[in-house]
Coordinates of C-alpha atoms in Angstrom, one line a residue:
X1 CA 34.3 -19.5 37.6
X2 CA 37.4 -18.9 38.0
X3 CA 39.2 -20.2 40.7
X4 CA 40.1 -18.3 43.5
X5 CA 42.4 -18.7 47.3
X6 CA 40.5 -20.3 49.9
X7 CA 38.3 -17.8 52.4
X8 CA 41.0 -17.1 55.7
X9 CA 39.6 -19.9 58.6
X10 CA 40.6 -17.2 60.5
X11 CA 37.3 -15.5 60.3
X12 CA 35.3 -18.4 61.1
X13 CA 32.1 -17.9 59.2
X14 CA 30.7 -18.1 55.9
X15 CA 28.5 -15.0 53.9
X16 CA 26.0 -12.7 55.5
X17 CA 23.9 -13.0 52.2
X18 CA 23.1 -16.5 52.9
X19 CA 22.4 -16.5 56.7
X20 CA 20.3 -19.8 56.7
X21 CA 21.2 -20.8 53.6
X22 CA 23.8 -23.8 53.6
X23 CA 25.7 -24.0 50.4
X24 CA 27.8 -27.6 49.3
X25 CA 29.6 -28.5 46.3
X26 CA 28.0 -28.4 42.6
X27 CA 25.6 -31.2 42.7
X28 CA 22.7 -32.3 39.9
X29 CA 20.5 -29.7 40.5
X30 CA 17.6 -30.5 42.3
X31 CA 13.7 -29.9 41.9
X32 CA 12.8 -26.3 43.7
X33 CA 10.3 -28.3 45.4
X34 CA 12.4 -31.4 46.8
X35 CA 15.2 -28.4 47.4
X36 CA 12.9 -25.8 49.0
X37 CA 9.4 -27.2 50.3
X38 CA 10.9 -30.7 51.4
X39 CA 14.5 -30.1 52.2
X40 CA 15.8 -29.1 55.5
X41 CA 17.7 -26.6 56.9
X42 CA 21.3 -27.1 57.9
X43 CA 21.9 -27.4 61.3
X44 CA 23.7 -24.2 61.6
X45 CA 23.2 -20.9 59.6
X46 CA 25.7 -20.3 57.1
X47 CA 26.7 -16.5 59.0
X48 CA 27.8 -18.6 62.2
X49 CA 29.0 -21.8 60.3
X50 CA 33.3 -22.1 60.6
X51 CA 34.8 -21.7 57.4
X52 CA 36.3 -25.1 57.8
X53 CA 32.7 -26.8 57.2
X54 CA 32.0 -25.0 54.6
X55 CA 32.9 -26.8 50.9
X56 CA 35.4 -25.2 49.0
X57 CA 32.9 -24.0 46.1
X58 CA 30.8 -21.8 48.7
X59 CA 34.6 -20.5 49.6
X60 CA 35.5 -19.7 46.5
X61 CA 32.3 -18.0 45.4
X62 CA 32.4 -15.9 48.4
X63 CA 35.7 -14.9 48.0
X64 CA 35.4 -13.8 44.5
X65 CA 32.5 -11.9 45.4
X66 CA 34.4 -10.4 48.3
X67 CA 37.1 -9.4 45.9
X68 CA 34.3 -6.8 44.1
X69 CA 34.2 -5.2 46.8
X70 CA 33.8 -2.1 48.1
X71 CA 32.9 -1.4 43.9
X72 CA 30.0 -3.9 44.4
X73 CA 28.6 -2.4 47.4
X74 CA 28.8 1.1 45.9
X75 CA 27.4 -0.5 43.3
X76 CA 24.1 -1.8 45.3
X77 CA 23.8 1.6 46.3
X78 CA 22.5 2.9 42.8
X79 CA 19.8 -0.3 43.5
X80 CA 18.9 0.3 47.4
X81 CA 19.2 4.5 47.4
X82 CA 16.0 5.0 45.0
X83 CA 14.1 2.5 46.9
X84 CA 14.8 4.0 50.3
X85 CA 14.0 7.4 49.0
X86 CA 10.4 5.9 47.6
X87 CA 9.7 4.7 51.3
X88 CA 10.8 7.7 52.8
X89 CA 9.2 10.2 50.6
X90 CA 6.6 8.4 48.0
X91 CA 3.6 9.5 49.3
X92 CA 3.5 13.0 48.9
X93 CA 6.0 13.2 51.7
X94 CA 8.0 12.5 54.5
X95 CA 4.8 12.5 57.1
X96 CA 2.1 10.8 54.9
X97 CA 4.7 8.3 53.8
X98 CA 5.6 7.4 57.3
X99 CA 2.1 7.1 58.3
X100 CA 0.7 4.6 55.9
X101 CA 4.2 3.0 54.8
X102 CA 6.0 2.4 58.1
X103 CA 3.1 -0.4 59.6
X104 CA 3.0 -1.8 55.7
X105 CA 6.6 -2.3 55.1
X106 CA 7.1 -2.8 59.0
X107 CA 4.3 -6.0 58.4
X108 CA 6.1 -7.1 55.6
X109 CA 9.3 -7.8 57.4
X110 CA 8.7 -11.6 59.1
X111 CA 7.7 -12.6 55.2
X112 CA 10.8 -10.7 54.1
X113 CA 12.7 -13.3 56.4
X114 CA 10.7 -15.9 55.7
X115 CA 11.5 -15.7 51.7
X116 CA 14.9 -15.1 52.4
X117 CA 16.2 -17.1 55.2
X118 CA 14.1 -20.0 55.4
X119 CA 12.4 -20.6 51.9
X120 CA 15.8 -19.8 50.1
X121 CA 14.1 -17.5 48.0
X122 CA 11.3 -19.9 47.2
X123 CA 9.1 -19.6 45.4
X124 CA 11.0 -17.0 42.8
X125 CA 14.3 -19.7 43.1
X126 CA 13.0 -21.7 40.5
X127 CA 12.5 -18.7 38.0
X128 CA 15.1 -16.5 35.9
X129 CA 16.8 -13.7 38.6
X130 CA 14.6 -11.6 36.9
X131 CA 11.7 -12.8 37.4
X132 CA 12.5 -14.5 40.7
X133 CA 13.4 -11.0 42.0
X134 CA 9.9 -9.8 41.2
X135 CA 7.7 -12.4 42.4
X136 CA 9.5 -12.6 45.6
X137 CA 9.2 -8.9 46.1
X138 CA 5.4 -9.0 45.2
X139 CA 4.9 -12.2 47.6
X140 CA 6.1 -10.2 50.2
X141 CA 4.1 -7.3 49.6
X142 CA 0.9 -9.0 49.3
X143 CA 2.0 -10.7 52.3
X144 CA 2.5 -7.6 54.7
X145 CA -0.8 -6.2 53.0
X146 CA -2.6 -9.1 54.2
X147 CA -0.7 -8.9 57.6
X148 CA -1.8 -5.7 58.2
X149 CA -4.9 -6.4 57.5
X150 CA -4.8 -8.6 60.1
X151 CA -3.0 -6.3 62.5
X152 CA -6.2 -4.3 61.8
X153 CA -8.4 -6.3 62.8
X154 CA -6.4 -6.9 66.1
X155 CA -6.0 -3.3 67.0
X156 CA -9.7 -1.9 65.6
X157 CA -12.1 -3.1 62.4
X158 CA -11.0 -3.7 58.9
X159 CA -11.2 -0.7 57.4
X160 CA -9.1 0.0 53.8
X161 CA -8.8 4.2 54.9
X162 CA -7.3 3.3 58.1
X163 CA -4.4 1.3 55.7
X164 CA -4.3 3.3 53.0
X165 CA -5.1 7.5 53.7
X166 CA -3.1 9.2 55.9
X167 CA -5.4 10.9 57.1
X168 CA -8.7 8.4 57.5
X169 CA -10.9 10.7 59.7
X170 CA -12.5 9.2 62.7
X171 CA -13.9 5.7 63.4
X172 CA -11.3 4.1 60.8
X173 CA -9.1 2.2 62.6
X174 CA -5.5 4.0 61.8
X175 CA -2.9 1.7 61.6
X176 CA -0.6 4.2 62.5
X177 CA 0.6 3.9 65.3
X178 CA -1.6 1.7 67.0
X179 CA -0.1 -1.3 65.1
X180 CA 3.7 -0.5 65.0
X181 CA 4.2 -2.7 68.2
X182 CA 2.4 -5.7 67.0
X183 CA 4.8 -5.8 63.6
X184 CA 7.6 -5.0 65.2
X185 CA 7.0 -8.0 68.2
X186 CA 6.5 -9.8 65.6
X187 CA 9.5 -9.2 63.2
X188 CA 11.8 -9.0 66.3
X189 CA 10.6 -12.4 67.1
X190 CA 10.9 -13.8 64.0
X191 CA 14.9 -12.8 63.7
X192 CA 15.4 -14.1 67.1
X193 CA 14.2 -17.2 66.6
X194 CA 16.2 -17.6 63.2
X195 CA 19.4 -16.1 64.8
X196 CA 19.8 -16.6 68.1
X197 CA 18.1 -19.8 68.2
X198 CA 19.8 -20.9 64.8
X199 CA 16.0 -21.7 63.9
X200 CA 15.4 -24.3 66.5
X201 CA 13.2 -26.6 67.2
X202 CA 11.0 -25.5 63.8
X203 CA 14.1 -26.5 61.3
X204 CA 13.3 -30.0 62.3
X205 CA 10.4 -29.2 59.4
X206 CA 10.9 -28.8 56.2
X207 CA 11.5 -25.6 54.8
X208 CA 8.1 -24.7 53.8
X209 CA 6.4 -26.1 56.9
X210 CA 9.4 -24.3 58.7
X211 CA 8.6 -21.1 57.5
X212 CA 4.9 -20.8 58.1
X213 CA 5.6 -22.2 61.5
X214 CA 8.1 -19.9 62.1
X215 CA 5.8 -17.0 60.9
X216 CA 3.1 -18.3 63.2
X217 CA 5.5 -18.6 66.0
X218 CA 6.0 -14.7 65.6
X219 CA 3.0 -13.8 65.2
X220 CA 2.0 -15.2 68.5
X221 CA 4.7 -14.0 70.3
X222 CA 3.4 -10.2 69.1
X223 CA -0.2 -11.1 70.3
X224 CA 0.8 -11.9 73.6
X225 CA 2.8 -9.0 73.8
X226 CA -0.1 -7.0 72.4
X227 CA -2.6 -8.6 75.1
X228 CA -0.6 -8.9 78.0
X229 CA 2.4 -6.2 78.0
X230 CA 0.8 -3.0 75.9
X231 CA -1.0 0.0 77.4
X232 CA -2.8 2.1 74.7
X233 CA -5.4 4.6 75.6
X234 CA -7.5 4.6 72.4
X235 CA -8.6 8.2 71.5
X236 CA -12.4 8.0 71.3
X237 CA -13.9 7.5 68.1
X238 CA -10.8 6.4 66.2
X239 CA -12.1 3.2 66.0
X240 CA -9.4 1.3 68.1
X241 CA -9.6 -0.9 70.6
X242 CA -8.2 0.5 74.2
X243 CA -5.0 -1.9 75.7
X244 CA -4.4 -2.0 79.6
X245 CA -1.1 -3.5 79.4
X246 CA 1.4 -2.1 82.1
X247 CA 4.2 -0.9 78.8
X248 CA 3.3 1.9 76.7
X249 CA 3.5 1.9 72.7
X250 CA 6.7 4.0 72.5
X251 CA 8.6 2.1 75.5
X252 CA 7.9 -1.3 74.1
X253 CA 8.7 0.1 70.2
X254 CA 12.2 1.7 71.8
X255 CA 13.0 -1.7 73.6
X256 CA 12.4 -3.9 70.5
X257 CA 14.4 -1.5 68.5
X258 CA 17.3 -1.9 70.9
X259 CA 17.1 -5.5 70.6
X260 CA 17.1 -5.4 67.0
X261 CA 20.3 -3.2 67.2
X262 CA 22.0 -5.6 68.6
X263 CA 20.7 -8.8 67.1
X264 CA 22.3 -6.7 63.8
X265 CA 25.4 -6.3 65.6
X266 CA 26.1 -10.3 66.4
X267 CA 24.4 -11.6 63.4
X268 CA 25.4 -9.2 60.8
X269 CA 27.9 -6.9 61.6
X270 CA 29.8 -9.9 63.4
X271 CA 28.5 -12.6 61.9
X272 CA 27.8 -14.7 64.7
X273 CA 30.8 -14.1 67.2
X274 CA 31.6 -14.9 70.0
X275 CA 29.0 -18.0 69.7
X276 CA 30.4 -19.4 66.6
X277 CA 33.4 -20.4 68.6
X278 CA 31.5 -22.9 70.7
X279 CA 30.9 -26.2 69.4
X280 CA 27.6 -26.6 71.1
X281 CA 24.5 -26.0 69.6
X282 CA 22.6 -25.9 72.9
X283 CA 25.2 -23.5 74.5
X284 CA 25.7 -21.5 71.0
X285 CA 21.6 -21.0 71.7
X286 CA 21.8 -20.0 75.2
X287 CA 25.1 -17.5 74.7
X288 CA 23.2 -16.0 71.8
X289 CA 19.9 -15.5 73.7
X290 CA 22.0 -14.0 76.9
X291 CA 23.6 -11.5 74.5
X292 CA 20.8 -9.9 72.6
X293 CA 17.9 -10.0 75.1
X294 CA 20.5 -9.0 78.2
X295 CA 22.7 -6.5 76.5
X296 CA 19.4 -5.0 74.8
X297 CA 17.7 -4.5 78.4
X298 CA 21.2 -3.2 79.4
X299 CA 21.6 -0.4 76.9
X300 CA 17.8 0.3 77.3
X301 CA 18.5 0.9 80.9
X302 CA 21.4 2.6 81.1
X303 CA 20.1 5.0 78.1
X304 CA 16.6 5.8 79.8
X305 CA 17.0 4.9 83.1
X306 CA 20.5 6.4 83.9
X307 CA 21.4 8.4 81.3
X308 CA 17.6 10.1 81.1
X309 CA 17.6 9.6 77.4
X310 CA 14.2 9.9 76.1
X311 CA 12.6 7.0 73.9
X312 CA 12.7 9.2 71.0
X313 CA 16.1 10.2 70.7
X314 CA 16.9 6.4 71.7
X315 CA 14.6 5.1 69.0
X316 CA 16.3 7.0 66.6
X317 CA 19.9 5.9 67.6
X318 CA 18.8 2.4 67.9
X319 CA 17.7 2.2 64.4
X320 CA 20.3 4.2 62.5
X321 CA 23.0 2.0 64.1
X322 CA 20.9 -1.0 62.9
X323 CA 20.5 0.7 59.4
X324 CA 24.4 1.4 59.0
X325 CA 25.1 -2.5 60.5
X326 CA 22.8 -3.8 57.2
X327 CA 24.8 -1.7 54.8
X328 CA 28.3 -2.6 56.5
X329 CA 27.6 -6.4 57.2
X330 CA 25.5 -7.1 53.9
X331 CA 25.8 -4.7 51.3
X332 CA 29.4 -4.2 51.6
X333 CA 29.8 -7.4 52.7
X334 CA 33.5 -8.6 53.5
X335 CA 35.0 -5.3 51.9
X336 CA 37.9 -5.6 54.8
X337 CA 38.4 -8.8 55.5
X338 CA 41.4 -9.4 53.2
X339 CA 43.7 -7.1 54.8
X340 CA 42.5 -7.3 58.4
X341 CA 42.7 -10.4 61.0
X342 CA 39.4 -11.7 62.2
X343 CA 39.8 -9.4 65.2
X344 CA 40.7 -6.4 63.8
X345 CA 38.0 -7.1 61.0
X346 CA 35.6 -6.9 64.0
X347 CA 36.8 -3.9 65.9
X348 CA 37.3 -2.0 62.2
X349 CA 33.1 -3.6 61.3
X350 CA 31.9 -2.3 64.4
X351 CA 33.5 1.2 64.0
X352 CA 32.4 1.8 60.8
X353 CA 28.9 0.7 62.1
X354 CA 29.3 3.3 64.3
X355 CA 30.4 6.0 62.5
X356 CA 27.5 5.2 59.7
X357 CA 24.8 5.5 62.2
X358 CA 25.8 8.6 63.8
X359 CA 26.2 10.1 60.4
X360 CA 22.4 8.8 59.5
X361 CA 21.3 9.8 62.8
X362 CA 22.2 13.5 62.7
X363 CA 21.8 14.2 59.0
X364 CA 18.1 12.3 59.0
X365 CA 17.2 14.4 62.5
X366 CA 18.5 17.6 61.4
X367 CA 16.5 16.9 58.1
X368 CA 13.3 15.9 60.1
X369 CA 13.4 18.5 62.7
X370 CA 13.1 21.3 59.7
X371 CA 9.8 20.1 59.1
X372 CA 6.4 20.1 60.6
X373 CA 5.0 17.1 62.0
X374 CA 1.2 16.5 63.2
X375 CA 0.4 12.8 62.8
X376 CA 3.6 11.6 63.3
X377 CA 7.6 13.0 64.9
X378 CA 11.3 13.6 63.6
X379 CA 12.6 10.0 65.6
X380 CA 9.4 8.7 64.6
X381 CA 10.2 9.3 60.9
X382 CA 14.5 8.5 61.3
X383 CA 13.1 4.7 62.3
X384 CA 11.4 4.6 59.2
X385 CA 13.7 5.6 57.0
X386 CA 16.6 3.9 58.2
X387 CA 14.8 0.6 58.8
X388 CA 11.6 0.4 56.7
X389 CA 13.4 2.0 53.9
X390 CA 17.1 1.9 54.5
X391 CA 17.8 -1.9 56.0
X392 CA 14.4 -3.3 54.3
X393 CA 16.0 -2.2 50.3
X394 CA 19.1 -3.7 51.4
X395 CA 18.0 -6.9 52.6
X396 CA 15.5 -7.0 49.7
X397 CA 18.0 -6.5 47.5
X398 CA 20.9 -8.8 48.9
X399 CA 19.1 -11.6 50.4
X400 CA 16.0 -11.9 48.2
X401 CA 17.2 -10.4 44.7
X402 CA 20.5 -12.1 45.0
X403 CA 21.7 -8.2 44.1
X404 CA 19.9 -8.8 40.8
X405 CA 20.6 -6.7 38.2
X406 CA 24.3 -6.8 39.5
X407 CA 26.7 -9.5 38.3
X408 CA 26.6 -11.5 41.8
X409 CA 29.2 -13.6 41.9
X410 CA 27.4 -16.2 43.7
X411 CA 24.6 -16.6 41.1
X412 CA 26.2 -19.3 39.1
X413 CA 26.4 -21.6 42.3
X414 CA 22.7 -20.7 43.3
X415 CA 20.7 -23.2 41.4
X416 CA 23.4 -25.9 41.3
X417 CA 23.8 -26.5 44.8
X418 CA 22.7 -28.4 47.7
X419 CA 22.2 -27.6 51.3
X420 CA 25.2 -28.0 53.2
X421 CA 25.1 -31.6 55.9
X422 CA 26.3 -31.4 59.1
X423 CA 29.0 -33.8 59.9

């Protein structure tokens, strides 16, 4: 590859492709399974990391992808569009497909992160991008299929109609929308713990351990919240099980979609600051935690509570603006960073973030509201499609598929590096 300037240390951070994935200088390629199942994590995630600990060949490789852009974001568009629009509307339709797609894709999520932020793609790394692209995507999918399942059996009985018609009839345990808060615990928890927390204590494990632990670490996190928090007044015989909790379904969905806002707006859209900036790991940890979970109860409150927003029109917002902060921070990733300072990069990012999710928020509402709706609702439906569909083809494509069939400029350093050390 060609070589290219050094990334600007202003900026402080390395890709928002890679996330946990520490990249060093070209080194004998390892085995996928002493790289993957035995190796660690580094001790930071490559989003927060300072440029200056960051070897020059993951600099340069980011900053000749960087140079693509916007061309190779526009680019990923042709890829992530078509597989949105399958989510949104595969099933016959926008109401059928949110009703059986939304808990399936929504279950899917922690294995998406799983596969992509602590296996490093494993197991399709040690295949051709191809292929590695495929078998990821249909590990994941079997996954969430066997998630739901689960999520099934926790809500109601097994039952394939209540999965797979949109319309199961009574006694069939709908997953729709019983489940929605016990994925979306779950993949909120999930992200926290590999962002906010930097994946600590679990990266201790290796990566493979580190994973399932991490997934099981979720997972319990959304039962408790499921046992404990959720009020859901089963509608007799539809087969589910009746929650007393003190939250409803559509508070607790609104709140963890706030949170997930802005966990895409430190992580992603920002790559980590203001905590990169502290040397700390501990403190880095704490800041992090104080920022999502307080600024998410602070929006919540000021939205519903002051402002008299409904959880609908919230839910809505909440996960456009998350949608448009996947597309800015990954898809087209860097695309102002070489005429902007590190500052100004932020303000301009978050702007744009902005913009974006107002734009998906009133074109996918004014879309929805034009059609009828039994099962499900118009906000119901936005969510879906900006983060089921939207955010889940982006990261798919980015983080898992290495933007296969693009030319990714950082797929020549992919099997011939090692994770980064910490000094």
């Amino acid at each position: 590859m060609t070589d290219v300037p050094r990334a600007d240390p202003r900026h402080g951070c390395g890709s928002a492709t890679a996330f946990m994935k520490g990249r060093a200088m070209p080194h004998k390629q390892p085995t996928s399974t002493s790289r993957t199942q035995f190796g660690k994590l580094p001790d930071q995630p490559t989003v927060t990391t300072p440029t200056h600990r960051h070897a020059k060949a993951f600099l340069d490789a980011e900053r000749a992808r960087i140079a693509t852009q916007p061309g190779l974001g526009v680019a990923g568009l042709l890829v992530v569009v078509p597989v949105a629009l399958l989510f949104a509307f595969g099933l016959g339709g926008a109401e059928d497909s949110v009703v059986v797609l939304s808990p399936l894709v929504t279950f899917a999520l922690p294995p998406l992160t799983v596969i992509a932020f602590w296996w490093e793609d494993w197991p399709g790394s040690s295949l051709r991008p191809k292929w590695s692209a495929c078998v990821d995507t249909l590990l994941i999918a079997a996954a969430g299929i066997a998630l739901a399942v689960a999520g099934q059996w926790v809500i109601g009985h097994v039952d394939a109609a209540g999965i797979f018609d949109p319309t199961p009839g009574p006694g069939h345990s709908p997953l729709y929308p019983a489940s929605l808060p016990l994925g979306l615990t779950a993949f909120t928890a999930i992200l926290q713990l590999t962002l906010a927390f930097e994946g600590w204590p679990l990266k201790r494990l290796p990566r493979l351990a580190g994973g399932i632990a991490a997934l099981t670490f979720s997972w319990a996190v959304a039962l408790l919240v499921h046992y404990v928090a959720l009020e859901f007044p089963a509608p007799p015989g539809s087969g589910l099980f009746s929650r007393s909790g003190p939250f409803s379904r559509e508070h607790i969905s609104v709140v963890l979609a706030v949170c997930g806002s802005w966990q895409v707006w430190l992580f992603i859209v920002w790559r980590g600051w203001p905590m990169n900036a502290l040397r700390k790991r501990w403190l880095r940890i704490v800041v992090g935690n104080v920022l999502v979970l307080g600024g998410a109860a602070l929006a919540y409150a000021l939205a519903y509570g002051a402002g008299g927003v409904e959880p609908p029109a919230i839910l809505a917002a909440a996960t456009s603006f998350s949608a448009a902060g996947v597309l800015v921070g990954m898809l087209f990733e860097g695309a102002l960073r070489p005429y902007l300072s590190a500052a100004w990069e932020r303000v301009a990012t978050l702007a744009v973030t902005v913009a974006v999710g107002a734009g998906l928020c009133t074109g996918l509402l004014a879309y929805a509201n034009t059609l009828a709706w039994s099962t499900s609702n118009a906000e119901a439906w936005v969510g879906h499609a900006c983060i089921n569909a939207l955010a889940f083809g982006v990261i798919l494509h980015v983080a898992v598929c290495h933007r296969w069939p693009l030319d990714d400029k950082t797929s020549a350093l992919r099997q011939s590096e090692t994770p980064e050390q910490s000094p």
